[in-house]
Structures are given as C-alpha cells and as structure tokens.
PDB file of C-alpha atoms and ligand atoms in Angstrom:
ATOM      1  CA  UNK A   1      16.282 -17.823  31.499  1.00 82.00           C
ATOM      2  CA  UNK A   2      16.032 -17.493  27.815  1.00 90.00           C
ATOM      3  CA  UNK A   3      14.011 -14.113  26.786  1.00 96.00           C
ATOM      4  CA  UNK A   4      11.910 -13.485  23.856  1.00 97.00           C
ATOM      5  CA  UNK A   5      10.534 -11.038  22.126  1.00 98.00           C
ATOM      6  CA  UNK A   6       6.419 -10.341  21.286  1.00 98.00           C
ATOM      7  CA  UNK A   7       4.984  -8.588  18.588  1.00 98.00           C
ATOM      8  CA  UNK A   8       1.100  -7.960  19.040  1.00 98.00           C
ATOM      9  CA  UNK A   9      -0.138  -6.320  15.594  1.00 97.00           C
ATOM     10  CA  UNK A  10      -4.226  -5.788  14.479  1.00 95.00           C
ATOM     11  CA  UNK A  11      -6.481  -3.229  13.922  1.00 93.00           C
ATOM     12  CA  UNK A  12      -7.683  -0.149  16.211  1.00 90.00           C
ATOM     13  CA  UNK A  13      -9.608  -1.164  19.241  1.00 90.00           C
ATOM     14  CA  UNK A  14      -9.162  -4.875  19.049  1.00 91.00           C
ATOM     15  CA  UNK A  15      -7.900  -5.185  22.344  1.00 88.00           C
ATOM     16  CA  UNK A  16      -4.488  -5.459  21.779  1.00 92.00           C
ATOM     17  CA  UNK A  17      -3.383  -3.552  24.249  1.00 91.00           C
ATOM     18  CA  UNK A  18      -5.200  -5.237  27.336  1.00 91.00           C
ATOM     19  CA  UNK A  19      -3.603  -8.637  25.397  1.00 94.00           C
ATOM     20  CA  UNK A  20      -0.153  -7.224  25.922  1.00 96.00           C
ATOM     21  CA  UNK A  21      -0.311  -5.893  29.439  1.00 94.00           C
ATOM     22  CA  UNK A  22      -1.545  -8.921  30.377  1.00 95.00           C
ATOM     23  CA  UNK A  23       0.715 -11.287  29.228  1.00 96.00           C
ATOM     24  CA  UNK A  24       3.743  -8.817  30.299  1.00 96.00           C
ATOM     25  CA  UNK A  25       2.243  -8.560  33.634  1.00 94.00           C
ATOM     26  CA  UNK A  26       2.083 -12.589  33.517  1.00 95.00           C
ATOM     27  CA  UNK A  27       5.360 -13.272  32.363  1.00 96.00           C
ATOM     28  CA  UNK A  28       7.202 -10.650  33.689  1.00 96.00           C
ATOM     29  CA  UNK A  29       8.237  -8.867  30.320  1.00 96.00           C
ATOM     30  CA  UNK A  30       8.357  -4.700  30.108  1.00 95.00           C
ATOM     31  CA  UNK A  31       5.175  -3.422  28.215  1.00 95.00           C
ATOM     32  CA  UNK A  32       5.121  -0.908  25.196  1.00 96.00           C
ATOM     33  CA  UNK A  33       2.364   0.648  23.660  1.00 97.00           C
ATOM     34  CA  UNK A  34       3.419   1.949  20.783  1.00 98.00           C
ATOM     35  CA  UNK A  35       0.490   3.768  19.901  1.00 97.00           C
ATOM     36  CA  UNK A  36       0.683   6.005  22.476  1.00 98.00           C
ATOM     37  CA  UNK A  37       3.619   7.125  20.766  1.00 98.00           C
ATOM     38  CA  UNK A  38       2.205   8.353  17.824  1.00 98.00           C
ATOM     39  CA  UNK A  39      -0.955   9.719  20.050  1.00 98.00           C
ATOM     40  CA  UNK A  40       1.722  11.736  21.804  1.00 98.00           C
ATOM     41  CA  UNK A  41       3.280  12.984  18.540  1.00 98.00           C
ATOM     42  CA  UNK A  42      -0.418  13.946  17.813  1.00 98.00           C
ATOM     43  CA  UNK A  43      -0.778  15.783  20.643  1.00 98.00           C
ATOM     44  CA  UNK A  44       2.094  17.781  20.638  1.00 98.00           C
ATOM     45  CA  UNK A  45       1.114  18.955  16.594  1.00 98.00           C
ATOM     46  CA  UNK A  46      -2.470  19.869  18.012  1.00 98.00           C
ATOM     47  CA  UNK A  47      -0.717  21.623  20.558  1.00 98.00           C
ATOM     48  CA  UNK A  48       1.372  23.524  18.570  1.00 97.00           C
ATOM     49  CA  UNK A  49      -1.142  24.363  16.220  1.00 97.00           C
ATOM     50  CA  UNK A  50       0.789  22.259  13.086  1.00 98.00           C
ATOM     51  CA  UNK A  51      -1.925  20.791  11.419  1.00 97.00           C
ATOM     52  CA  UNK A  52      -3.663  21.882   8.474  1.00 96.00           C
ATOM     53  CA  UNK A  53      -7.214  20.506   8.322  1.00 94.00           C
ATOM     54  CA  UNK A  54      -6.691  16.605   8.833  1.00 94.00           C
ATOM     55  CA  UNK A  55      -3.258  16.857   8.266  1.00 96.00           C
ATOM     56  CA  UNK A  56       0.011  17.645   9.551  1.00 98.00           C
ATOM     57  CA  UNK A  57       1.772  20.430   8.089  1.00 98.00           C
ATOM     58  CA  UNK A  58       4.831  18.367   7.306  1.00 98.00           C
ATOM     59  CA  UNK A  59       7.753  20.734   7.127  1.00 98.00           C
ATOM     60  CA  UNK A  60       6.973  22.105  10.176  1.00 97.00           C
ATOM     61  CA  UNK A  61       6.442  18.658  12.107  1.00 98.00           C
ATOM     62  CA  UNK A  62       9.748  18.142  10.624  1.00 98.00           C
ATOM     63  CA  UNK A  63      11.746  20.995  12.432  1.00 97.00           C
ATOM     64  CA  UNK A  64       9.948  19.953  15.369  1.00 95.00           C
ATOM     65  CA  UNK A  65      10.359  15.709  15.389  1.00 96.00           C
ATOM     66  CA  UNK A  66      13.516  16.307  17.653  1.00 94.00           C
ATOM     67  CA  UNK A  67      12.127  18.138  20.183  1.00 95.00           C
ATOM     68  CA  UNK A  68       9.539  15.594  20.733  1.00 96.00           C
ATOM     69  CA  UNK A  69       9.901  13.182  23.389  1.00 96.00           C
ATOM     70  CA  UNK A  70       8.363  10.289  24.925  1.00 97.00           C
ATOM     71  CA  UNK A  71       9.052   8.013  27.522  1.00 95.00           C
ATOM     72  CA  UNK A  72       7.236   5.455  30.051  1.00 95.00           C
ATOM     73  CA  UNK A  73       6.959   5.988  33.944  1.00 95.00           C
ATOM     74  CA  UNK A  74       5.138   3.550  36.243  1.00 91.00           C
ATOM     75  CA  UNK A  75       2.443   5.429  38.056  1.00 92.00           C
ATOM     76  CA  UNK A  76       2.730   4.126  41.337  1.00 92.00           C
ATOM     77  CA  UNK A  77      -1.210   4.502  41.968  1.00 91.00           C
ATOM     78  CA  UNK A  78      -2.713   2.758  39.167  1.00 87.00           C
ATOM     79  CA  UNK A  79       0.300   0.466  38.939  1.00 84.00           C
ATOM     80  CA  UNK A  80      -0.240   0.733  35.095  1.00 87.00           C
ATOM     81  CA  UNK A  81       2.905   2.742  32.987  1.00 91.00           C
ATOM     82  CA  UNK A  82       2.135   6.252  31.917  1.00 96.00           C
ATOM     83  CA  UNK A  83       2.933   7.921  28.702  1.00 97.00           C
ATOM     84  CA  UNK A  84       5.481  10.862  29.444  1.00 98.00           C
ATOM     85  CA  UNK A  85       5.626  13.972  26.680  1.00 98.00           C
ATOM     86  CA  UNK A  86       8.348  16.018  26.912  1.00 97.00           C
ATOM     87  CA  UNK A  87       8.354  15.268  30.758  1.00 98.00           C
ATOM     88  CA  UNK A  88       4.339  16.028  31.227  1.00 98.00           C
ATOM     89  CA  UNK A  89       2.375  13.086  32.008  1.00 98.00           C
ATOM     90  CA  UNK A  90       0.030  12.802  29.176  1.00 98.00           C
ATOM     91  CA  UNK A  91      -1.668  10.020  29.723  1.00 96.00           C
ATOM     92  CA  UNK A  92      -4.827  10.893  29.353  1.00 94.00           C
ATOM     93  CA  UNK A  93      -5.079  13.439  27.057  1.00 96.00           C
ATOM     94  CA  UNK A  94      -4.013  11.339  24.459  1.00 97.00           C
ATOM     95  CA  UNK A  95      -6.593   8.719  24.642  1.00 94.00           C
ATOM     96  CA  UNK A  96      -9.371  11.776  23.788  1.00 92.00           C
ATOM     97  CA  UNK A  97     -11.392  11.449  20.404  1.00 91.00           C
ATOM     98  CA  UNK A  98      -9.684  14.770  19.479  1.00 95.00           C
ATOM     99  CA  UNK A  99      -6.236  12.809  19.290  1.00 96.00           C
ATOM    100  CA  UNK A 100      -7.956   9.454  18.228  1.00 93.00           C
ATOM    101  CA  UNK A 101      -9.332  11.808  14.966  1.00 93.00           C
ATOM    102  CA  UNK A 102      -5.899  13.231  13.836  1.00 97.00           C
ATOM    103  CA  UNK A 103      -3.244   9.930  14.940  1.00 96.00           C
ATOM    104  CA  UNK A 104      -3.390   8.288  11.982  1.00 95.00           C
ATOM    105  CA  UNK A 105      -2.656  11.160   9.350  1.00 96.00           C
ATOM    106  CA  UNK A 106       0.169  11.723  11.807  1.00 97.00           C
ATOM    107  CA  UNK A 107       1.217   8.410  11.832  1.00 96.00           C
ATOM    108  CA  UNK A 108       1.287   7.798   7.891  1.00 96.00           C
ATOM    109  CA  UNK A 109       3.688  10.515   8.177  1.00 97.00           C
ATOM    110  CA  UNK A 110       7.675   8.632   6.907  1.00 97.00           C
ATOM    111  CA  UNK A 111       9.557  10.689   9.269  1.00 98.00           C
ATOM    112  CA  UNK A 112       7.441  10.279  12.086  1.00 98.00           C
ATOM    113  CA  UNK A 113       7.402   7.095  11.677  1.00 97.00           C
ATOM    114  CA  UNK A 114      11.239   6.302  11.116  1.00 97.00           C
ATOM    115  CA  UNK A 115      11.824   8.456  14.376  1.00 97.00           C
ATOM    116  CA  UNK A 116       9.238   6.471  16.387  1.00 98.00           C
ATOM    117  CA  UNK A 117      10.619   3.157  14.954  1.00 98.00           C
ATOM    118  CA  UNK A 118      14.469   4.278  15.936  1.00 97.00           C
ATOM    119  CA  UNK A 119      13.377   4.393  19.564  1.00 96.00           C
ATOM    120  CA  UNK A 120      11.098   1.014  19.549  1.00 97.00           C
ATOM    121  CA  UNK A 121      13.996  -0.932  18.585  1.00 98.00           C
ATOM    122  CA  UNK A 122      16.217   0.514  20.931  1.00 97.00           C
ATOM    123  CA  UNK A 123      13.520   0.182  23.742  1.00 96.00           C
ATOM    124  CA  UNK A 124      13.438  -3.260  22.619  1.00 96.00           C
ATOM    125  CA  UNK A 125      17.004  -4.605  22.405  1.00 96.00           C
ATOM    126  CA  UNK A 126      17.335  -6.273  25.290  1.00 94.00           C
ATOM    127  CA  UNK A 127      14.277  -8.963  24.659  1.00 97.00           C
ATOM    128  CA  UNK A 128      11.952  -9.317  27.991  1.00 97.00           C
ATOM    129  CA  UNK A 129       9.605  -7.364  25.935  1.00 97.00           C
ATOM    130  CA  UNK A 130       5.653  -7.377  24.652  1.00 97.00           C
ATOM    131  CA  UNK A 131       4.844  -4.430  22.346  1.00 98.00           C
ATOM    132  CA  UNK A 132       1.915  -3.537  20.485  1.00 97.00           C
ATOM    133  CA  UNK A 133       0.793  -1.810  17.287  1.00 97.00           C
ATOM    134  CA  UNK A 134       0.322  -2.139  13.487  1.00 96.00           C
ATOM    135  CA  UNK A 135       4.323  -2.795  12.552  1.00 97.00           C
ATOM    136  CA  UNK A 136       5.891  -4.480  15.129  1.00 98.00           C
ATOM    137  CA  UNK A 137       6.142  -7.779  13.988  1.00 98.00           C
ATOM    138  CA  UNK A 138       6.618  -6.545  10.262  1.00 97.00           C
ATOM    139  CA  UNK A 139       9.153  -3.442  10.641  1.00 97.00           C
ATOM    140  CA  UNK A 140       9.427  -3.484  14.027  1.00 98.00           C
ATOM    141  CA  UNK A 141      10.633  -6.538  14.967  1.00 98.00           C
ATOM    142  CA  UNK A 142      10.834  -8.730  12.231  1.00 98.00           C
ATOM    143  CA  UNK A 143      12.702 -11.555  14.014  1.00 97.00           C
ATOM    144  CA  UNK A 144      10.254 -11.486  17.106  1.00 98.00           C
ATOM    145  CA  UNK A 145      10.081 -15.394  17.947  1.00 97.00           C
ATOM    146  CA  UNK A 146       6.404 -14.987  18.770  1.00 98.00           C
ATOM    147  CA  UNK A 147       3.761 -12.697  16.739  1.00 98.00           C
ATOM    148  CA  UNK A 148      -0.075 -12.903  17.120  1.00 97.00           C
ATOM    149  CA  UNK A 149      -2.181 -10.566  14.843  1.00 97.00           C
ATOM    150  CA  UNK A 150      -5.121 -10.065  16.886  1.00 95.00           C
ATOM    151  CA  UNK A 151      -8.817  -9.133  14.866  1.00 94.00           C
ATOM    152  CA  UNK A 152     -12.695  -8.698  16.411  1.00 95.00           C
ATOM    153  CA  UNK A 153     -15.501  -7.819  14.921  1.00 94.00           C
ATOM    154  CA  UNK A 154     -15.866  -4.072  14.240  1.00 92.00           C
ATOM    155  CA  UNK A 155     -19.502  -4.075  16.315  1.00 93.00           C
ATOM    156  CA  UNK A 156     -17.060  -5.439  19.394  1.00 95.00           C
ATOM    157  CA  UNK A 157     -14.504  -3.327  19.319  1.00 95.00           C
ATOM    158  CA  UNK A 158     -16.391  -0.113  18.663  1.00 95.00           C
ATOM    159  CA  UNK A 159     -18.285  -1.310  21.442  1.00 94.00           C
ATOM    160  CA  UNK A 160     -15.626  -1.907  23.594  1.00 92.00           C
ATOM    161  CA  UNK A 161     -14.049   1.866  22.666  1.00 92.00           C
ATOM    162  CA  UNK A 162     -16.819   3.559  22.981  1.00 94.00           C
ATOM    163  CA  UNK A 163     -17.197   1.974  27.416  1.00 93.00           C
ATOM    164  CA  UNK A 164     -13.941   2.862  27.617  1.00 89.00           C
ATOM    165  CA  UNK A 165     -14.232   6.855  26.545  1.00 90.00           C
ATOM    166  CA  UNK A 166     -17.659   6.303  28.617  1.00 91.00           C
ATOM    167  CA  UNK A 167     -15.281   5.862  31.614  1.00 90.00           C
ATOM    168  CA  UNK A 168     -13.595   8.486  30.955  1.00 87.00           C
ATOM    169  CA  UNK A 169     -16.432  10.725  30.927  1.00 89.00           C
ATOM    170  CA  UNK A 170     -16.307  11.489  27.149  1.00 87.00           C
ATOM    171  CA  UNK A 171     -19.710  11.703  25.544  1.00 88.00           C
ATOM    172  CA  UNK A 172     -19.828  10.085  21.952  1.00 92.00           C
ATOM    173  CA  UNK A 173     -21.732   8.293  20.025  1.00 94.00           C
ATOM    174  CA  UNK A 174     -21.562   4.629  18.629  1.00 95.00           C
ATOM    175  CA  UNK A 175     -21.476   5.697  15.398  1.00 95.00           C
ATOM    176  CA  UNK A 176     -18.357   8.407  15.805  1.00 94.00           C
ATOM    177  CA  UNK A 177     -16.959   5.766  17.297  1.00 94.00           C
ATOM    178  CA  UNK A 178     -17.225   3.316  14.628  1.00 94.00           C
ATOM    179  CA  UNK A 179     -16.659   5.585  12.023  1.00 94.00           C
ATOM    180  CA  UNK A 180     -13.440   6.526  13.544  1.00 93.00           C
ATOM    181  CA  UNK A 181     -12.406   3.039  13.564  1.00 93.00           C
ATOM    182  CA  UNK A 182     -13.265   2.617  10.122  1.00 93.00           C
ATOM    183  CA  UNK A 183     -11.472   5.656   9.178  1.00 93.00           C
ATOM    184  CA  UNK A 184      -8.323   5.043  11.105  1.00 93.00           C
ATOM    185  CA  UNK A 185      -7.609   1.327   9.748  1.00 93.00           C
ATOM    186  CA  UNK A 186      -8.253   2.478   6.537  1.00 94.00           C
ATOM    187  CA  UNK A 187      -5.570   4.962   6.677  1.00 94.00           C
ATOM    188  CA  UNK A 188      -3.162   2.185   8.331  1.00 93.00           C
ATOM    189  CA  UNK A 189      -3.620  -0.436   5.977  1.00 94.00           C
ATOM    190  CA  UNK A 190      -2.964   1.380   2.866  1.00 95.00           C
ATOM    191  CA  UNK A 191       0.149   3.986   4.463  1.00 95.00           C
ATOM    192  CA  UNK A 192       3.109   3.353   2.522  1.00 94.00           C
ATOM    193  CA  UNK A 193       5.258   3.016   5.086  1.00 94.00           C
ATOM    194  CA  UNK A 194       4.724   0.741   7.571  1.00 94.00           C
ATOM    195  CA  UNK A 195       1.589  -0.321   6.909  1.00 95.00           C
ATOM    196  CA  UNK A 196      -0.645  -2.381   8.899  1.00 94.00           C
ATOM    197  CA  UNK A 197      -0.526  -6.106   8.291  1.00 94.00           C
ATOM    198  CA  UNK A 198       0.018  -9.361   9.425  1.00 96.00           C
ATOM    199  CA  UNK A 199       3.217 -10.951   9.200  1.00 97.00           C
ATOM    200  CA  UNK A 200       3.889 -13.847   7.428  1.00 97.00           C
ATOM    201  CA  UNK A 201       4.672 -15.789  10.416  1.00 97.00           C
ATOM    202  CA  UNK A 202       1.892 -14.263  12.786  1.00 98.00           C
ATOM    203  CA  UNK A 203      -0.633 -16.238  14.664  1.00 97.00           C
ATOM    204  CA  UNK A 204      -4.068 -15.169  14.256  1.00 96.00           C
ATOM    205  CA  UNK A 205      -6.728 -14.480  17.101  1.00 95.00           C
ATOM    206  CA  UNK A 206     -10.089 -13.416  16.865  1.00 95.00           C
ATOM    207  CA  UNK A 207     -11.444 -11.946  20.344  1.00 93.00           C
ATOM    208  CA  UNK A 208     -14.428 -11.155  19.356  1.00 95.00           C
ATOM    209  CA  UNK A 209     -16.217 -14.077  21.770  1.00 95.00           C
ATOM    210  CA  UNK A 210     -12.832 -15.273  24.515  1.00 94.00           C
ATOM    211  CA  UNK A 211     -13.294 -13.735  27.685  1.00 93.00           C
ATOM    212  CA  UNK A 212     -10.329 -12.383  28.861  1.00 93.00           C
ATOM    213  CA  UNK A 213      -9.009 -15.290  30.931  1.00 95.00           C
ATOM    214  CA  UNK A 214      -9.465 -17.584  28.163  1.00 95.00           C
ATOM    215  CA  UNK A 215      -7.409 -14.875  25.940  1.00 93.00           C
ATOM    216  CA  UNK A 216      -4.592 -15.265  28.778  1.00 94.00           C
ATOM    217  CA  UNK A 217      -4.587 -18.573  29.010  1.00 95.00           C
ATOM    218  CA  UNK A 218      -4.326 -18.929  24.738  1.00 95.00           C
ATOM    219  CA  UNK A 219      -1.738 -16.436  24.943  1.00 96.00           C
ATOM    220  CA  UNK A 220       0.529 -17.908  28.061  1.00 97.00           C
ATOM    221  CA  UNK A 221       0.299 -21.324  25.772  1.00 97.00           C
ATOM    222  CA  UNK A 222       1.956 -19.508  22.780  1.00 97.00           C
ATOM    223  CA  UNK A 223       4.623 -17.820  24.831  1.00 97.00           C
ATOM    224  CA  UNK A 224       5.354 -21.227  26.435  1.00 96.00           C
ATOM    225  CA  UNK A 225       5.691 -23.043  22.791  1.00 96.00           C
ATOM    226  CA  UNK A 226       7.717 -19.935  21.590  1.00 96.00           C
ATOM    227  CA  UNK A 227      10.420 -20.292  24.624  1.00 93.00           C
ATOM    228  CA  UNK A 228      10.763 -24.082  23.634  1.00 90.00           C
ATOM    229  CA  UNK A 229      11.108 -23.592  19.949  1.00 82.00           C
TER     230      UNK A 229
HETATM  231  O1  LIG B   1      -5.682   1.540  20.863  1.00 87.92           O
HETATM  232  P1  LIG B   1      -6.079   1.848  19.455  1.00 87.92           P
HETATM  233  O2  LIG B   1      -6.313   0.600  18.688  1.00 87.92           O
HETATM  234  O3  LIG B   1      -7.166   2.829  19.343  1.00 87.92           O
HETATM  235  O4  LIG B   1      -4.870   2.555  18.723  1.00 87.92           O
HETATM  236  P2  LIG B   1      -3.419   2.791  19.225  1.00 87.92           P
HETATM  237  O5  LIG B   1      -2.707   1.465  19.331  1.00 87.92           O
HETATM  238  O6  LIG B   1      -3.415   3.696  20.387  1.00 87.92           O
HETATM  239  O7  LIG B   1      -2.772   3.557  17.967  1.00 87.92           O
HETATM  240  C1  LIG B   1      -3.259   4.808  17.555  1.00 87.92           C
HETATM  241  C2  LIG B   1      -2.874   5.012  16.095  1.00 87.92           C
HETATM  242  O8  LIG B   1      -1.437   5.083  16.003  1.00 87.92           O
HETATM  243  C3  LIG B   1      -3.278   3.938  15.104  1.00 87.92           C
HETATM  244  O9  LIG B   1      -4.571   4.127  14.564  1.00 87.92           O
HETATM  245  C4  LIG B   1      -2.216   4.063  14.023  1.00 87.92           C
HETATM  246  O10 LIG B   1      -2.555   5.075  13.103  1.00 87.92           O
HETATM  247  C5  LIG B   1      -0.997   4.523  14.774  1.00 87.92           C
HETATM  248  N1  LIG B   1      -0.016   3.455  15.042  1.00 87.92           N
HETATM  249  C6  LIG B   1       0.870   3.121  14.059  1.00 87.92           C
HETATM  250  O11 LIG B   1       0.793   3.646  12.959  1.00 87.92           O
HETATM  251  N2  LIG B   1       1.845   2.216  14.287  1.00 87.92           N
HETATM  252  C7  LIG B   1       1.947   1.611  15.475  1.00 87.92           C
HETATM  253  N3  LIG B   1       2.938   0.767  15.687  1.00 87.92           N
HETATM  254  C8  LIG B   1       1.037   1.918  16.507  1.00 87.92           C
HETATM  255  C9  LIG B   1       0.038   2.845  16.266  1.00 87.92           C
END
C-alpha cells in the first residue's frame, strides 16, 4: 500500500503532538516528535553547564553537537515511545519548565538545527511517517503529500500545558505558563533559520473547540484524500 508522508507544524502547546500520535497510532505510521529533540539538546547544554544566561554558549555547543544523541524506544509500559539521550531515557526530564525556558534559544541555534534536521530526514526516508514541529513541512519535508498547520487559542493551550505539568506534579502558574508560550513562539517565528510557519500548501486547523475524536476523525479524512491524490 502506497505510504505518505505527514508534516504537523503550529505553535507551542497547540496540541500537535496528541494530533500526531493519534493519527500514527490510527494509521499505522511511526511517530516523531521532533521537539523532543531539541528539548534533549537542551538538556544536555543545562547539563553540561553551556549556557550563558538564556543562551547557549555557541562554540562550546559546537564541540559538543556530535556527541549528542537521540533516539526513540517504545516503552513497553506506557506503550507510548520514549526519548533516548545518549542512551538515558530522558523522557521526562525534558518536558520540565526548566527545559521548556531555555529550548528555544537552543533551537534558533543554525548548527543545532542543521544537525537535528540531518537526522529527521533520514528518520523519515522511508514514508510511513507523522512528525511534528515548527519546520517539517517547510524544511523538513517540503514534499510531504499531506501538511496541516495546527493553531488554538493561547488561553487553550496554556491551559492545556499548564494540566499537563499539573500531572506531572510541577507547580506553576498560569501566567509562567503563558508567558512561556508567548516567549517561545516569538523566538520561533522570527529564527532565521527554520523558522516557524505555515507552508504554502498546509491545511489549517484550529483546535481550540474539536474534541479530540472529532480532531481524529478531521484528520483520518485528510490522510484518506492525501492517499488518493
Ligand atoms: O510541545 P511544545 O509545543 O511545547 O513544544 P515542542 O514541540 O516540544 O518543541 C519545543 C521547542 O523546540 C519549540 O518551542 C521550538 O523552539 C523547538 N522546535 C523547533 O525549533 N523545531 C521543531 N521542528 C520542533 C521544535
């Protein structure tokens, strides 16, 4: 059966990510996160002490980009896929506020970026594939045959961050929250490289008010048109 590729772009906390697991998990595709590629890039900098203030010390990220890497393992409890740093499941340390407040410094960074893009492709060449981000259907995969840029209101998503750090027992505020989401697609859009935007050929979707069947269902339809076309 013919296999396709699908880029999910839009802006932090959207709800991109439970888009794209869920239409892998429904059509059988392998799921990437992307950004919790450049969250574990983040993490390993905080880790190794190579930022200065809000940013990365640069030259020394450099000497250290090879030495940095990431992969996906299935857990076999959760069923979900895990983020893997340099063989240490890091999973959850890099959905903290500490990482969420340095990734996007991190990730306006060229070489980062060009690294993290290298292995994207290559994890994507095959097709079978849904993977999410800011540049996937722009830089990414500019030939994906189907793209949806997904938006919600700010108020929504910060809402819908701020019950998921709740779960995970971390203790912030609304506002941090929003702020942080304010501050981090601010620093994506206007990145020179990469930035995040929609592609020409991307189909929009607000979330704001679709319950997440009626999300699946939108999205199965588009994956079904894109396989015919
Ligand atoms: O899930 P959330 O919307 O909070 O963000 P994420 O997808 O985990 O990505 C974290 C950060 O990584 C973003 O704010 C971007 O700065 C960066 N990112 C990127 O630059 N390019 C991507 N393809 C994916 C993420």
């Amino acid at each position: 059966m013919k296999k396709i590729t699908i880029a999910i772009d839009g802006y932090s906390s959207c709800g991109k990510s439970t888009m794209a697991k869920d239409l892998a998990k429904i059509v059988k595709y392998n799921y990437i996160d992307s950004g919790a590629m450049y969250r574990a890039v983040t993490l390993y900098a905080l880790r190794n002490n190579l930022f200065e203030g809000d940013y990365p010390n640069e030259p020394a990220l450099k000497e250290c980009i090879n030495r940095i890497h990431i992969d996906f393992r299935q857990n076999e409890t959760t069923g979900k896929s895990d983020t893997y740093l340099n063989g240490e499941n890091v999973e959850k340390e890099i959905r903290s506020m500490e990482v969420a407040d340095k990734v996007s410094p991190v990730a306006a960074v060229g070489f980062v970026r060009e690294a993290l893009v290298k292995q994207q492709q290559e994890m994507g060449k095959g097709k079978g594939i849904v993977m999410d981000g800011r540049d996937i259907g722009t830089i990414v995969f500019p030939d994906a045959e189907l793209k949806i840029f997904v938006t919600a209101r700010p108020e929504v998503r910060a809402q819908r961050r701020l019950a998921e750090l709740a779960v995970k027992g971390e203790n912030v505020s609304f506002e941090e929250v929003l702020q942080n989401l304010a501050k981090r697609d601010f620093i994506d859009t206007t990145r020179k490289d990469g930035p995040l935007r929609q592609a020409g050929d991307a189909i929009v979707i607000d979330n704001s008010d679709l319950t997440i069947e009626a999300q699946n269902a939108q999205m199965l339809k588009l994956f079904e048109r894109s396989l015919e076309s």
